[in-house]
Structure formats: structure tokens, C-alpha cells
Amino acid sequence: MAFRWTNDLTRADVTPERLFLNRRQILGGLAAGGIAGGLGLRAEAQEALEPNTWEEITSYNNYYEFGTGKDDPARYADSLVTSPWSVTIDGLVDRPGDYGFAQIMEAMTVEERIYRFRCVEAWSMVVPWNGFELADLLEMAGVQTGARYVAFQTANRPDQMPGLARPVLDWPYVEGLRLDEALHPLTLMATGIYDRPIPNQNGAPLRLVVPWKYGFKSIKSIVRITLTEDEPPTSWNKANAREYGFYSNVNPEVDHPRWSQATERRIGGGLFARRQPTLMFNGYDEVAGLYEGMDLTENF
Ligand SMILES: Nc1nc2c(c(=O)[nH]1)N[C@H]1C(S)=C(S)[C@@H](COP(=O)(O)O)O[C@H]1N2
Ligand SMILES: [Mo]
């Protein structure tokens, strides 16, 4: 008689997918918060931080220097030459100059930061960045008293960036932060994703990541950082000041003039996934103190 395999497990025995996906976090929670915290609320609270896949993070991008389609950067950004690379740090600093990428990496401590990422277009991801705190880089250059803002600029290379042929934005792409925002420990200079060098379409070799602000503040492929006394111009604000403010903090209560910001579509969630609620400061409540006393409807 031939051996006949029988399935001794039923669907009821399958580990609930949610718990399976979060087993690392649950174990982490057990260590940090005890049994109750580990198995209950903690697993629920950390569920949202399960990172997107490498494929999702590197194939659905905004990087208009390579075109405005979501798949244009993945297709065309290979042409960007990222080595050698240097960042000019100037303005109100003690040690202005060109800092080579290797020189920067030697001086900085790279760590992993798993951050929520919320685009102003109302989609979101969770990205496991590798990077160092912008504050450490600024300290290397020596911020002078009188500096109140930090201006950033992306590479401007028409021969390597086909999107620059079209006047979609006033090139080069520029961004800015108030100095206290720039010095906040959450503010990252990302150099990697999933422990691999950051791909060109995500802003190689180094880009800003400000997780409590809309994605367009997180400027890519930075070649210049300037400490200034006055608020610097920013690309999307220049393009449409009514729709894009200087602050651009994630705020579910302040809608974009053309769409709601109350909810977001999580990339990779599937076609029929429910939109999830957008969190104030994208869930990073620790930055609230930076905006105390400010009207965030006016300073959007
Ligand atoms: N230089 C430059 N930086 C940029 C952009 C851009 O077009 N050019 N797009 C911004 C926008 S709108 C978003 S949402 C994020 C997207 O980052 P990602 O492609 O790594 O997800 O990059 C931001 N940084
Ligand atoms: Mo964006």
C-alpha cells in the first residue's frame, strides 16, 4: 500500500499572519515591557513599523530630476555619478569647505533608523534607513552663532539627470530647515537602506530624512549645505506657495488645497487595503515642542 500523506494541520493552526510578521517586535517588546506589553498593546502599536520591502522602496519613487513618473527614477537614475562625491558646507560655519563623502563617512557613526515616511501626495511607507544624525555633520563644520536656518541643494547635472530638461521645478532642487529642526536627533542624513548603500533613485550617496515632515522636505543627493540667518527658499514653496509651505509638517488636520491629509495609502498594502489614519507629526510627537506657540494652520 502506497504511503499517503495526510495534512494533520488545519487553517486554525496557522500562526496568525500579524503575529508572524511581528514576532521580532513582540520578542523585543517582551524584553522591554514584560509579558502583557509584549503580547498585547505593544504588538499592535508596533505593527505599523513593519518595513516595506526593498523592491517597494526602490521602485516607487519621487525624484523629478529623473522624470515625474513613479518608476522613472528606478529606470533612469543609474546615470547619476555618485563617486567621487563631495558636499560643500558653507555660510555661517567655522570650517567651511568641500567635505568628501569618504571623509564624512569616516567621521560619522552610521546606525539603522526605521522611520515612517509620508509623502504629501498621501501615500506612505516604512523605511529601514542607515544614516547618521545631521547634527553630527553640522558639528563637524562648526555652526556659528547667528545661524538660524540650514539650506540644502541637490546636484544639478543636466548630462546625468534627464528630468532637468523640463522646467517642472526651478532647478536645482533646494530645501531648508530651521536650525533647531536640523539639530533634532530624529533628523537623519541617510546613506543606506536595509544595510546596503542607498540606491541612486532614493538619493545616493546621501540625502536628508525628516520623518515628521512631508517627503519633499527630505532632499536627495545633496551637494551643498549652507547655514544662513534667513529662511532659505525651497523648491515646492517656490513652485506653489499656496499648496506647499516652508514647514510642511505632517498634519492630518491641515488639508492640501486639493485633497485631504487625514488618511494615507500605505504602499504595499494591497489594492483593497483600508487607508490608514495620518498621525500628527507622522507619529513623532517628540518634535511638538519645536512648534509650541505657532499656529500650524498658518505655518503649514
Ligand atoms: N532632489 C530631489 N529630492 C527629492 C525629490 C525630488 O524630486 N528631487 N522628491 C521628494 C519627494 S516628493 C519625496 S516623497 C521623497 C521620495 O523619496 P523616496 O523616493 O526615497 O521614497 O523624496 C523627496 N526628495
Ligand atoms: Mo512627496
Coordinates of C-alpha atoms and ligand atoms in Angstrom, one line a residue:
M1 CA 0.0 0.0 0.0
A2 CA 1.4 3.3 -1.0
F3 CA 2.1 5.9 1.7
R4 CA -0.5 8.5 1.7
W5 CA 0.4 11.9 3.1
T6 CA -2.3 13.5 5.2
N7 CA -2.4 17.0 6.4
D8 CA -2.6 17.0 10.1
L9 CA -2.7 20.8 10.4
T10 CA -5.8 22.8 9.7
R11 CA -6.0 26.5 8.9
A12 CA -6.7 27.1 12.6
D13 CA -3.2 26.0 13.4
V14 CA -1.5 28.5 11.1
T15 CA 0.2 31.3 13.0
P16 CA -1.9 34.4 12.6
E17 CA 0.0 36.4 9.9
R18 CA 0.1 39.5 12.0
L19 CA 1.8 37.8 14.9
F20 CA 4.2 36.0 12.5
L21 CA 5.2 39.3 10.8
N22 CA 5.8 40.9 14.2
R23 CA 7.5 38.1 16.0
R24 CA 10.7 40.1 16.2
Q25 CA 8.9 43.2 17.6
I26 CA 6.9 41.0 20.0
L27 CA 10.1 39.5 21.3
G28 CA 11.6 42.9 21.6
G29 CA 8.5 44.0 23.4
L30 CA 8.8 41.1 25.8
A31 CA 12.2 42.2 26.8
A32 CA 11.3 45.8 27.2
G33 CA 7.8 45.7 28.5
G34 CA 7.1 42.3 30.1
I35 CA 4.6 39.6 29.0
A36 CA 1.5 41.8 28.9
G37 CA 3.2 44.6 27.0
G38 CA 4.8 42.1 24.6
L39 CA 1.8 40.2 23.6
G40 CA -0.9 42.8 23.7
L41 CA -0.8 46.5 23.0
R42 CA 2.8 46.7 22.1
A43 CA 2.5 44.3 19.2
E44 CA -0.5 46.4 18.0
A45 CA 1.4 49.6 18.3
Q46 CA 4.5 48.5 16.5
E47 CA 2.6 46.8 13.7
A48 CA 2.8 49.9 11.6
L49 CA 6.6 49.8 11.7
E50 CA 7.0 46.6 9.7
P51 CA 9.2 48.0 6.9
N52 CA 8.3 48.0 3.3
T53 CA 10.2 45.6 1.0
W54 CA 13.4 46.7 -0.8
E55 CA 11.5 46.3 -4.0
E56 CA 8.8 48.7 -2.9
I57 CA 11.2 51.3 -1.5
T58 CA 13.4 51.3 -4.6
S59 CA 10.8 51.1 -7.4
Y60 CA 8.2 53.7 -6.3
N61 CA 10.0 57.0 -6.1
N62 CA 9.7 60.7 -6.4
Y63 CA 12.9 62.2 -7.9
Y64 CA 11.8 64.7 -10.6
E65 CA 15.4 65.2 -11.8
F66 CA 14.8 61.8 -13.5
G67 CA 11.2 62.3 -14.5
T68 CA 7.9 62.6 -12.9
G69 CA 6.7 59.0 -13.2
K70 CA 6.9 56.9 -10.1
D71 CA 9.1 54.3 -12.0
D72 CA 11.2 56.9 -13.8
P73 CA 13.9 57.2 -11.0
A74 CA 14.4 53.5 -10.9
R75 CA 14.8 53.4 -14.7
Y76 CA 17.0 56.4 -15.2
A77 CA 18.9 57.3 -12.0
D78 CA 21.7 54.9 -12.8
S79 CA 23.2 57.7 -14.9
L80 CA 24.0 59.8 -11.8
V81 CA 27.7 59.5 -11.0
T82 CA 27.9 59.3 -7.2
S83 CA 31.6 58.6 -6.7
P84 CA 33.6 60.7 -6.2
W85 CA 31.2 63.0 -4.3
S86 CA 31.6 65.9 -2.0
V87 CA 29.4 68.2 0.0
T88 CA 30.2 71.9 0.2
I89 CA 29.3 73.1 3.7
D90 CA 29.4 76.9 3.9
G91 CA 27.7 80.0 5.2
L92 CA 27.8 80.6 8.9
V93 CA 30.2 77.8 9.9
D94 CA 33.7 77.8 11.5
R95 CA 35.1 75.3 9.0
P96 CA 33.6 75.9 5.5
G97 CA 34.8 73.8 2.7
D98 CA 34.3 70.7 0.4
Y99 CA 33.8 67.6 2.5
G100 CA 34.4 64.4 0.6
F101 CA 31.9 61.6 1.1
A102 CA 34.5 59.2 2.3
Q103 CA 35.8 61.7 4.8
I104 CA 32.3 62.3 6.1
M105 CA 31.6 58.6 6.4
E106 CA 34.9 58.1 8.3
A107 CA 33.9 60.7 10.9
M108 CA 30.2 59.7 11.3
T109 CA 28.6 56.8 13.2
V110 CA 26.1 55.1 10.9
E111 CA 23.1 53.4 12.5
E112 CA 19.7 52.0 11.5
R113 CA 16.6 54.1 11.8
I114 CA 13.2 52.5 10.9
Y115 CA 11.0 55.5 10.1
R116 CA 7.6 56.1 8.8
F117 CA 7.7 58.1 5.6
R118 CA 4.7 60.2 4.5
C119 CA 4.5 61.9 1.1
V120 CA 2.4 65.0 0.7
E121 CA 0.5 63.0 -2.0
A122 CA -1.0 60.9 0.8
W123 CA 1.0 57.7 0.4
S124 CA 3.3 56.3 2.9
M125 CA 6.0 53.6 3.5
V126 CA 8.1 52.4 6.4
V127 CA 11.8 52.5 5.5
P128 CA 14.8 51.0 7.3
W129 CA 17.3 53.7 6.7
N130 CA 21.0 53.7 7.6
G131 CA 22.5 57.0 8.3
F132 CA 23.9 59.5 10.8
E133 CA 22.4 62.5 12.6
L134 CA 22.6 65.7 10.6
A135 CA 23.6 67.4 13.9
D136 CA 26.9 65.4 13.9
L137 CA 27.7 66.6 10.4
L138 CA 26.9 70.2 11.3
E139 CA 29.1 69.9 14.4
M140 CA 31.9 68.8 12.2
A141 CA 31.6 72.1 10.3
G142 CA 31.0 74.2 13.4
V143 CA 27.8 76.1 13.4
Q144 CA 28.3 79.8 14.2
T145 CA 26.1 81.9 16.4
G146 CA 23.8 83.9 14.2
A147 CA 22.9 80.8 12.1
R148 CA 19.2 80.2 12.2
Y149 CA 18.4 78.1 9.2
V150 CA 20.0 75.3 7.1
A151 CA 19.7 75.3 3.3
F152 CA 20.3 72.2 1.2
Q153 CA 20.9 71.7 -2.5
T154 CA 20.7 68.7 -4.8
A155 CA 23.2 68.0 -7.6
N156 CA 22.4 69.9 -10.8
R157 CA 23.8 67.9 -13.7
P158 CA 21.7 68.1 -16.9
D159 CA 24.0 65.5 -18.6
Q160 CA 23.2 62.9 -15.9
M161 CA 19.7 64.0 -15.0
P162 CA 17.3 63.8 -17.9
G163 CA 14.4 65.4 -16.0
L164 CA 16.3 68.7 -15.8
A165 CA 15.5 69.3 -19.5
R166 CA 11.9 70.1 -18.4
P167 CA 11.1 73.1 -16.2
V168 CA 8.9 71.1 -13.8
L169 CA 10.7 72.9 -10.9
D170 CA 13.1 75.8 -10.7
W171 CA 16.3 73.6 -10.7
P172 CA 18.4 72.8 -8.7
Y173 CA 16.1 71.3 -6.1
V174 CA 16.6 73.2 -2.9
E175 CA 15.2 72.6 0.6
G176 CA 15.6 74.1 4.1
L177 CA 15.1 73.6 7.8
R178 CA 15.1 75.8 10.8
L179 CA 18.3 75.2 12.8
D180 CA 16.5 73.6 15.7
E181 CA 14.7 71.2 13.3
A182 CA 18.0 70.4 11.7
L183 CA 19.7 69.7 15.0
H184 CA 16.8 67.4 16.3
P185 CA 18.1 63.9 16.9
L186 CA 15.4 62.4 14.6
T187 CA 16.8 64.4 11.6
L188 CA 18.9 61.9 9.6
M189 CA 21.4 62.0 6.7
A190 CA 20.6 58.7 5.1
T191 CA 23.4 56.8 3.3
G192 CA 21.8 53.3 3.1
I193 CA 18.6 51.2 3.1
Y194 CA 18.4 47.7 4.5
D195 CA 22.2 47.9 5.3
R196 CA 23.0 48.4 1.6
P197 CA 24.3 51.7 0.0
I198 CA 21.3 53.9 -0.8
P199 CA 20.3 53.4 -4.4
N200 CA 20.5 56.4 -6.8
Q201 CA 16.7 56.6 -7.1
N202 CA 16.5 57.1 -3.4
G203 CA 19.1 59.9 -3.3
A204 CA 22.6 58.4 -3.4
P205 CA 25.0 58.9 -1.9
L206 CA 23.5 60.9 0.9
R207 CA 20.0 62.5 1.4
L208 CA 18.1 64.1 4.1
V209 CA 15.3 62.3 6.0
V210 CA 13.0 64.3 8.3
P211 CA 10.4 61.8 9.3
W212 CA 7.8 64.2 10.8
K213 CA 7.6 66.3 7.6
Y214 CA 6.2 65.6 4.2
G215 CA 8.6 63.6 1.9
F216 CA 9.5 66.5 -0.3
K217 CA 11.5 68.1 2.6
S218 CA 13.8 65.0 2.5
I219 CA 16.0 66.3 -0.3
K220 CA 18.1 63.8 -2.2
S221 CA 21.7 63.6 -3.5
I222 CA 22.9 66.7 -1.5
V223 CA 25.9 68.7 -2.8
R224 CA 25.6 71.8 -0.7
I225 CA 24.6 72.7 2.9
T226 CA 24.6 76.4 3.8
L227 CA 24.0 77.8 7.3
T228 CA 22.0 81.0 7.0
E229 CA 20.5 83.8 9.0
D230 CA 17.3 84.0 6.9
E231 CA 14.7 81.4 5.9
P232 CA 16.0 79.9 2.6
P233 CA 13.8 79.4 -0.5
T234 CA 12.5 75.8 -1.0
S235 CA 11.6 74.3 -4.4
W236 CA 8.0 73.3 -3.8
N237 CA 7.2 76.5 -2.0
K238 CA 8.6 78.5 -4.9
A239 CA 6.5 76.4 -7.3
N240 CA 3.3 76.9 -5.4
A241 CA 3.3 78.7 -2.1
R242 CA -0.4 78.3 -1.5
E243 CA 0.0 74.5 -1.6
Y244 CA 3.4 73.9 -0.1
G245 CA 4.7 75.8 3.0
F246 CA 8.2 76.0 4.4
Y247 CA 7.3 73.8 7.4
S248 CA 5.3 71.1 5.8
N249 CA 4.9 69.1 9.0
V250 CA 2.7 66.1 8.5
N251 CA -0.7 67.2 9.9
P252 CA -3.9 65.3 9.4
E253 CA -5.9 68.5 10.3
V254 CA -4.5 70.8 7.7
D255 CA -5.6 69.6 4.2
H256 CA -3.8 70.2 1.0
P257 CA -6.0 72.6 -1.0
R258 CA -6.7 69.8 -3.5
W259 CA -7.0 66.8 -1.2
S260 CA -7.5 65.6 2.4
Q261 CA -4.4 64.8 4.5
A262 CA -6.5 62.9 7.1
T263 CA -5.6 59.5 5.8
E264 CA -2.9 57.8 3.7
R265 CA -2.4 54.8 1.4
R266 CA 0.3 52.5 2.7
I267 CA 2.4 51.3 -0.3
G268 CA 2.4 47.5 -0.5
G269 CA -0.9 47.4 1.5
G270 CA -2.7 45.9 -1.5
L271 CA -5.3 47.3 -3.8
F272 CA -8.2 46.9 -1.3
A273 CA -6.4 47.8 1.9
R274 CA -8.1 50.3 4.0
R275 CA -6.4 53.7 4.1
Q276 CA -4.9 54.4 7.5
P277 CA -5.2 57.5 9.6
T278 CA -2.4 60.0 9.2
L279 CA -0.8 60.9 12.5
M280 CA 0.1 64.4 13.8
F281 CA 3.9 64.9 13.1
N282 CA 3.6 61.5 11.4
G283 CA 3.5 60.0 14.9
Y284 CA 6.7 61.6 16.1
D285 CA 5.2 63.6 19.0
E286 CA 8.6 64.3 20.4
V287 CA 9.0 67.2 18.0
A288 CA 5.8 69.0 19.1
G289 CA 7.9 71.3 21.4
L290 CA 9.6 72.8 18.3
Y291 CA 6.3 74.4 17.3
E292 CA 5.0 75.5 20.6
G293 CA 3.0 78.7 20.3
M294 CA 3.0 78.5 16.5
D295 CA -0.3 78.4 14.5
L296 CA 0.3 75.3 12.4
T297 CA -2.6 76.2 10.1
E298 CA -0.8 79.4 9.1
N299 CA 2.7 77.9 9.3
F300 CA 1.8 74.8 7.2
Ligands
LIG1 N1 16.3 66.3 -5.3 C1 15.1 65.8 -5.0 N2 14.8 65.4 -3.8 C2 13.5 64.9 -3.5 C3 12.5 64.8 -4.5 C4 12.9 65.3 -5.8 O1 12.1 65.2 -6.8 N3 14.2 65.7 -6.1 N4 11.3 64.3 -4.3 C5 10.9 64.4 -2.8 C6 9.6 63.7 -2.6 S1 8.2 64.5 -3.1 C7 9.5 62.6 -1.9 S2 8.0 61.9 -1.4 C8 10.8 61.9 -1.5 C9 10.7 60.4 -2.0 O2 11.8 59.7 -1.5 P1 11.9 58.2 -2.0 O3 11.9 58.1 -3.4 O4 13.2 57.7 -1.4 O5 10.8 57.5 -1.3 O6 12.0 62.5 -2.0 C10 11.9 63.9 -1.9 N5 13.3 64.4 -2.3
MO2 MO 6.5 63.6 -1.9

